[in-house]
XYZ file of C-alpha atoms in Angstrom:
416
model
C 13.337 117.505 316.613
C 13.664 115.908 320.037
C 15.984 112.946 320.632
C 15.283 110.949 323.791
C 17.921 108.765 325.465
C 17.266 106.630 328.520
C 20.904 106.682 329.610
C 23.305 109.520 330.174
C 25.691 111.369 327.849
C 28.558 109.449 326.270
C 31.224 111.472 328.074
C 32.774 108.739 330.237
C 36.473 108.191 329.634
C 35.736 104.469 329.666
C 33.629 105.042 326.531
C 36.249 107.150 324.773
C 39.084 104.726 325.587
C 38.596 101.618 323.410
C 39.691 99.060 325.985
C 37.393 100.658 328.530
C 34.951 97.956 327.422
C 36.334 95.748 330.169
C 34.791 98.070 332.770
C 31.765 99.055 330.673
C 30.345 95.621 329.946
C 29.318 94.672 333.470
C 25.693 94.518 334.690
C 26.159 97.293 337.257
C 27.518 99.870 334.824
C 24.975 102.681 334.225
C 25.904 102.805 330.525
C 24.404 99.384 329.774
C 21.039 97.673 329.884
C 21.074 94.250 331.501
C 18.559 91.657 330.240
C 17.729 88.295 331.794
C 17.263 85.645 329.128
C 15.203 82.509 329.691
C 17.570 79.686 328.701
C 17.270 76.325 327.020
C 15.948 73.586 329.334
C 18.600 72.570 331.833
C 20.798 75.608 331.092
C 21.456 78.571 333.395
C 19.946 81.976 332.694
C 21.903 84.251 330.403
C 22.636 87.931 330.805
C 22.650 90.157 327.721
C 24.169 93.631 327.859
C 23.280 96.455 325.454
C 24.241 100.123 325.333
C 22.330 102.647 327.450
C 23.910 105.963 326.572
C 24.131 108.397 323.669
C 25.247 106.253 320.749
C 23.590 103.105 322.098
C 25.601 99.922 321.795
C 28.071 101.624 319.451
C 29.320 103.424 322.584
C 29.996 100.219 324.529
C 30.746 97.543 321.926
C 34.065 96.104 320.769
C 34.375 98.527 317.803
C 34.797 95.621 315.358
C 33.634 96.898 311.955
C 32.004 94.354 309.649
C 29.409 94.753 306.906
C 28.256 91.263 305.963
C 28.292 89.477 302.621
C 26.539 90.847 299.516
C 24.859 87.454 299.041
C 23.184 87.829 302.453
C 21.555 91.119 301.468
C 20.549 89.707 298.108
C 18.891 86.787 299.917
C 16.872 89.284 301.993
C 15.662 90.959 298.835
C 14.792 87.619 297.246
C 12.758 86.831 300.377
C 10.638 89.920 299.822
C 12.623 92.744 301.467
C 12.555 95.090 298.513
C 15.344 97.667 298.586
C 17.626 95.568 300.824
C 19.747 93.925 298.104
C 23.464 94.640 297.930
C 22.983 96.901 294.905
C 20.999 99.175 297.251
C 22.862 98.653 300.545
C 26.441 98.439 299.249
C 26.532 102.084 298.080
C 25.129 103.132 301.476
C 28.068 101.527 303.269
C 30.534 103.190 300.901
C 28.834 106.567 301.399
C 28.991 106.463 305.199
C 32.626 105.276 305.414
C 35.769 107.315 305.853
C 38.166 104.392 305.542
C 41.903 104.747 305.974
C 42.541 102.184 303.226
C 42.505 103.502 299.636
C 38.993 104.028 298.222
C 37.476 101.559 295.772
C 34.016 100.845 294.436
C 33.002 98.887 297.556
C 34.893 100.978 300.123
C 34.290 104.626 300.929
C 36.401 107.647 301.734
C 35.131 110.995 303.047
C 31.975 109.756 304.778
C 31.057 110.509 308.405
C 32.179 107.177 309.982
C 35.908 106.883 310.653
C 37.335 103.394 310.065
C 40.915 102.329 310.683
C 42.692 98.979 310.540
C 44.640 97.652 313.511
C 48.355 98.352 312.995
C 50.106 95.473 311.239
C 53.264 93.538 312.049
C 52.389 92.167 315.459
C 54.229 88.800 315.587
C 51.467 86.872 317.380
C 48.746 88.229 315.082
C 50.940 87.445 312.092
C 51.312 83.864 313.328
C 47.541 83.385 313.578
C 46.987 84.979 310.162
C 49.621 82.650 308.727
C 47.938 79.669 310.404
C 44.610 80.657 308.861
C 46.310 80.883 305.475
C 47.813 77.413 305.913
C 44.296 76.159 306.730
C 42.952 77.563 303.458
C 41.745 81.080 304.341
C 43.846 83.685 302.484
C 45.537 86.680 304.095
C 43.797 89.868 302.921
C 44.303 93.580 303.435
C 40.614 94.280 304.103
C 38.436 91.518 305.549
C 35.336 93.522 304.519
C 36.301 93.520 300.852
C 33.483 91.922 298.860
C 35.834 89.166 297.663
C 36.901 88.397 301.244
C 33.360 88.115 302.580
C 32.283 86.105 299.527
C 35.054 83.493 299.594
C 36.883 83.965 302.918
C 39.738 86.113 304.153
C 41.798 86.775 307.276
C 43.801 89.814 308.335
C 44.111 92.730 310.710
C 40.795 93.971 312.087
C 38.996 97.056 310.722
C 37.556 99.001 313.646
C 35.679 102.187 314.472
C 38.651 103.756 316.246
C 40.097 107.136 315.298
C 43.299 108.609 316.752
C 43.184 106.095 319.568
C 39.599 106.820 320.604
C 36.262 105.094 320.025
C 34.355 106.564 317.087
C 30.726 105.690 317.768
C 27.551 106.279 315.784
C 27.023 109.328 318.005
C 30.414 110.717 316.947
C 29.750 110.026 313.283
C 26.130 111.072 312.882
C 24.818 112.906 315.935
C 27.725 115.147 316.919
C 27.783 117.075 313.601
C 24.017 117.672 313.886
C 23.983 118.901 317.490
C 24.822 122.419 316.353
C 21.482 122.635 314.548
C 18.993 124.917 316.306
C 16.070 122.565 315.621
C 17.586 119.598 317.502
C 17.285 118.980 321.244
C 18.884 115.976 322.947
C 17.452 114.875 326.296
C 19.221 112.193 328.345
C 18.303 110.170 331.449
C 14.702 109.970 330.243
C 12.882 106.661 329.822
C 10.347 106.216 327.049
C 7.424 104.320 328.585
C 5.179 103.967 325.547
C 4.049 105.645 322.337
C 0.790 107.588 322.708
C -1.900 107.153 320.060
C -5.017 108.944 318.918
C -6.838 106.072 317.280
C -4.222 104.485 315.018
C -2.076 107.624 314.736
C 1.018 108.073 316.914
C 0.776 111.471 318.607
C 3.588 111.481 321.156
C 5.586 109.601 323.779
C 4.975 108.995 327.468
C 8.269 109.483 329.315
C 9.680 109.374 332.822
C 12.652 111.272 334.242
C 13.791 112.337 337.712
C 10.869 114.777 337.949
C 8.216 112.151 337.190
C 6.075 111.161 334.206
C 4.795 113.365 331.405
C 3.652 113.154 327.801
C 5.608 114.787 324.985
C 3.393 115.557 321.995
C 4.725 115.204 318.457
C 3.597 117.669 315.794
C 4.709 115.512 312.853
C 5.975 111.995 313.581
C 7.396 109.600 316.154
C 10.424 107.566 315.097
C 11.005 104.479 317.215
C 14.645 103.352 316.951
C 15.390 101.677 320.267
C 17.131 98.560 318.933
C 16.226 94.899 318.622
C 15.230 94.590 322.287
C 13.589 97.861 323.272
C 11.740 98.589 320.026
C 9.430 95.548 320.308
C 9.186 96.162 324.044
C 7.902 99.700 323.499
C 5.517 98.532 320.787
C 4.044 95.969 323.168
C 3.781 98.512 325.999
C 1.988 100.779 323.521
C -0.627 98.115 322.724
C 0.893 96.687 319.555
C 1.785 93.007 319.798
C 0.383 89.520 320.466
C -3.027 89.938 322.076
C -2.396 87.275 324.720
C 0.876 88.856 325.803
C -0.664 92.331 326.004
C -3.708 91.220 327.969
C -1.545 89.166 330.334
C 0.520 92.274 331.067
C -2.525 94.479 331.565
C -1.965 96.542 328.410
C -4.909 97.732 326.317
C -4.743 96.171 322.853
C -4.444 98.673 320.025
C -3.305 96.277 317.295
C -3.086 92.489 317.540
C 0.311 91.977 315.871
C 1.469 88.414 316.668
C 4.945 88.818 315.160
C 6.030 91.760 317.338
C 8.630 90.282 319.675
C 9.080 87.053 317.747
C 11.820 85.845 315.396
C 14.555 87.048 317.737
C 17.967 85.966 316.492
C 21.298 86.361 318.230
C 24.775 85.125 317.389
C 26.242 82.554 319.752
C 29.857 83.459 320.562
C 32.253 80.552 321.023
C 35.832 81.127 322.165
C 38.990 79.100 322.695
C 41.896 80.330 324.788
C 45.506 79.386 324.217
C 48.505 79.658 326.515
C 51.362 81.435 324.698
C 54.937 82.293 325.610
C 55.173 85.766 324.089
C 53.013 88.430 322.458
C 50.050 88.374 324.860
C 48.862 91.681 326.311
C 47.672 90.187 329.600
C 50.535 91.805 331.474
C 49.499 95.206 330.105
C 45.962 94.936 331.533
C 46.664 94.237 335.204
C 48.763 95.562 338.048
C 51.776 97.708 337.245
C 51.437 96.885 333.556
C 47.954 98.407 333.524
C 49.247 101.558 335.221
C 51.903 101.910 332.530
C 49.355 101.278 329.786
C 47.054 103.896 331.277
C 49.833 106.477 331.510
C 50.829 105.803 327.910
C 47.254 106.142 326.756
C 46.648 109.389 328.668
C 49.802 110.904 327.174
C 49.621 109.589 323.610
C 46.202 107.898 323.021
C 48.201 104.853 321.961
C 49.180 101.443 323.280
C 47.102 98.399 324.311
C 44.254 100.522 325.716
C 43.675 101.980 322.236
C 42.937 98.551 320.729
C 39.492 97.339 319.703
C 38.198 94.034 321.062
C 39.988 92.093 318.303
C 43.359 92.827 316.785
C 42.837 90.444 313.868
C 40.025 88.394 312.392
C 38.189 87.369 309.291
C 35.620 85.136 307.633
C 36.047 81.383 307.195
C 34.177 78.399 305.823
C 33.460 75.553 308.230
C 33.338 73.221 305.202
C 35.133 73.701 301.882
C 31.983 72.914 299.873
C 30.064 75.966 301.164
C 29.280 78.723 298.678
C 30.410 81.448 301.115
C 31.878 81.772 304.640
C 29.636 80.866 307.547
C 31.935 81.817 310.426
C 33.321 85.132 311.655
C 36.515 84.831 313.708
C 38.138 87.377 316.010
C 41.617 87.232 317.547
C 42.299 89.002 320.848
C 45.787 89.244 322.366
C 44.495 88.413 325.847
C 42.867 85.626 327.835
C 40.342 85.787 330.656
C 39.404 83.971 333.835
C 35.638 83.688 334.318
C 33.886 82.766 337.558
C 30.111 83.196 337.395
C 29.576 86.821 336.369
C 33.099 87.806 337.451
C 35.666 88.240 334.676
C 39.359 88.973 335.207
C 42.506 89.054 333.096
C 44.422 85.784 333.138
C 47.649 86.231 335.169
C 49.581 84.149 332.624
C 50.050 85.113 328.945
C 47.248 83.939 326.701
C 45.429 84.408 323.416
C 41.706 84.254 322.635
C 40.304 83.096 319.287
C 36.523 83.312 319.167
C 33.804 83.375 316.590
C 30.162 83.407 315.560
C 27.928 81.465 313.254
C 27.075 84.139 310.703
C 23.545 82.968 309.889
C 21.887 81.519 312.980
C 18.586 79.791 312.267
C 17.407 79.515 315.868
C 14.649 81.921 316.839
C 13.638 83.238 320.217
C 10.954 85.529 321.579
C 10.689 88.705 323.601
C 7.694 89.687 325.680
C 6.668 92.072 328.420
C 5.351 90.738 331.702
C 3.642 93.871 332.994
C 3.179 97.554 332.366
C 6.283 99.703 333.187
C 6.743 98.388 336.738
C 9.546 96.473 338.467
C 8.787 93.244 336.559
C 11.558 92.992 333.957
C 11.416 92.318 330.244
C 11.883 88.653 329.368
C 13.494 87.119 326.325
C 13.860 83.487 325.398
C 16.370 81.732 323.232
C 15.175 78.828 321.100
C 14.354 75.328 322.230
C 16.339 72.457 320.793
C 13.471 71.399 318.528
C 13.806 74.725 316.701
C 17.532 74.483 316.109
C 18.942 73.419 312.748
C 22.269 71.717 312.287
C 24.497 73.849 310.092
C 27.572 71.686 309.802
C 30.782 71.181 311.694
C 32.274 73.833 313.990
C 34.278 76.603 312.278
C 37.520 75.024 313.450
C 39.785 75.477 310.439
C 41.521 78.523 311.871
C 41.804 76.930 315.329
C 43.295 73.746 313.887
C 45.756 75.779 311.840
C 46.885 77.704 314.903
C 47.240 74.480 316.895
C 49.455 73.116 314.129
C 51.584 76.266 314.232
C 51.745 76.214 318.027
C 52.958 72.603 318.060
C 55.567 73.195 315.366
C 59.248 73.433 316.370
C 59.645 76.949 314.966
C 60.580 79.728 317.358
C 58.834 83.086 317.463
C 60.426 86.189 318.909
C 57.629 88.489 320.052
C 59.618 90.447 322.582
C 59.011 93.656 320.616
C 55.222 93.245 320.543
C 53.247 96.250 321.726
């Protein structure tokens, strides 16, 4: 078996250190792909970043571990995706998990993927969790519990962090297999297209520092390049909408109009709050960052061992909904953004952000040429294809505002 990776090995200390994401998720970092996205009319272009290293995006993401609601998987199955109902997928999650919380029917122990929960008893996190509870979302031990995702729950964030280090898909699934004599892993090699003999995939055309060559497959070719690169490679291989392929100068093998369509992405919305205590901003800049780095190098602990969110959960934007429609994350930091430049806020702050869980908008992805300097293009939906899905998921924000305005005092001087 040969595994091809366009990027390099996942050996960077910025990958291993959870809060290295601040330096990883920039367009110039070699461990990420950078995609230009055609925007809505009148909006600026967007930049999407995805992982380009062993482990893919699991080596550069925020390490926030969520599984989704059983009702979502059941809806897939009811729509015709046989084998994707929760009765099939739920046991798969439990089998792959090695969760630090006690095992139960919907939560696994002993699997290959290490999952821990952010340490509890941080005063600022506790205040937000309490605010969510006052707004009607209960405090729960595990936000991925099937009851929590079915009816709503808020608590400390489960994450793919183990002993203070990122635990990626490569750590969980690839690393144990790399000792096998029948597996070779090749990095810094771009897949250009899948080669075919008639309708049968026979190999892959690749390019590395020595040039281009074809690697022939004796049995099968498995294309698992993610939501962006998989349709791109199919189109470059001649499988996709005929007009797109002909416009890019690609010979048409199969006219498949849906390849590259129905692209869905979650829109992240965030609010930032000024706070008096408990923020980690001072630990991520200047002398505070140096101290945090020294602590991490010596103990693999401290603020640099945190995932992107310290707390979070699932909420309903309206009480009449049958299940939560918003995912919220709480980060003990705030940022200053200027164009594509992002920096830690010099004053203490808190970020509460979230996603619509079931976006209905659909975009498209298409190639513009054969593998040449012209980049891949994606588009997000036009307004006419959007669907209103209710009021903003503001219950948690409103609850925190109410707490923040209250006369109570909060001593967070011991926060770490």
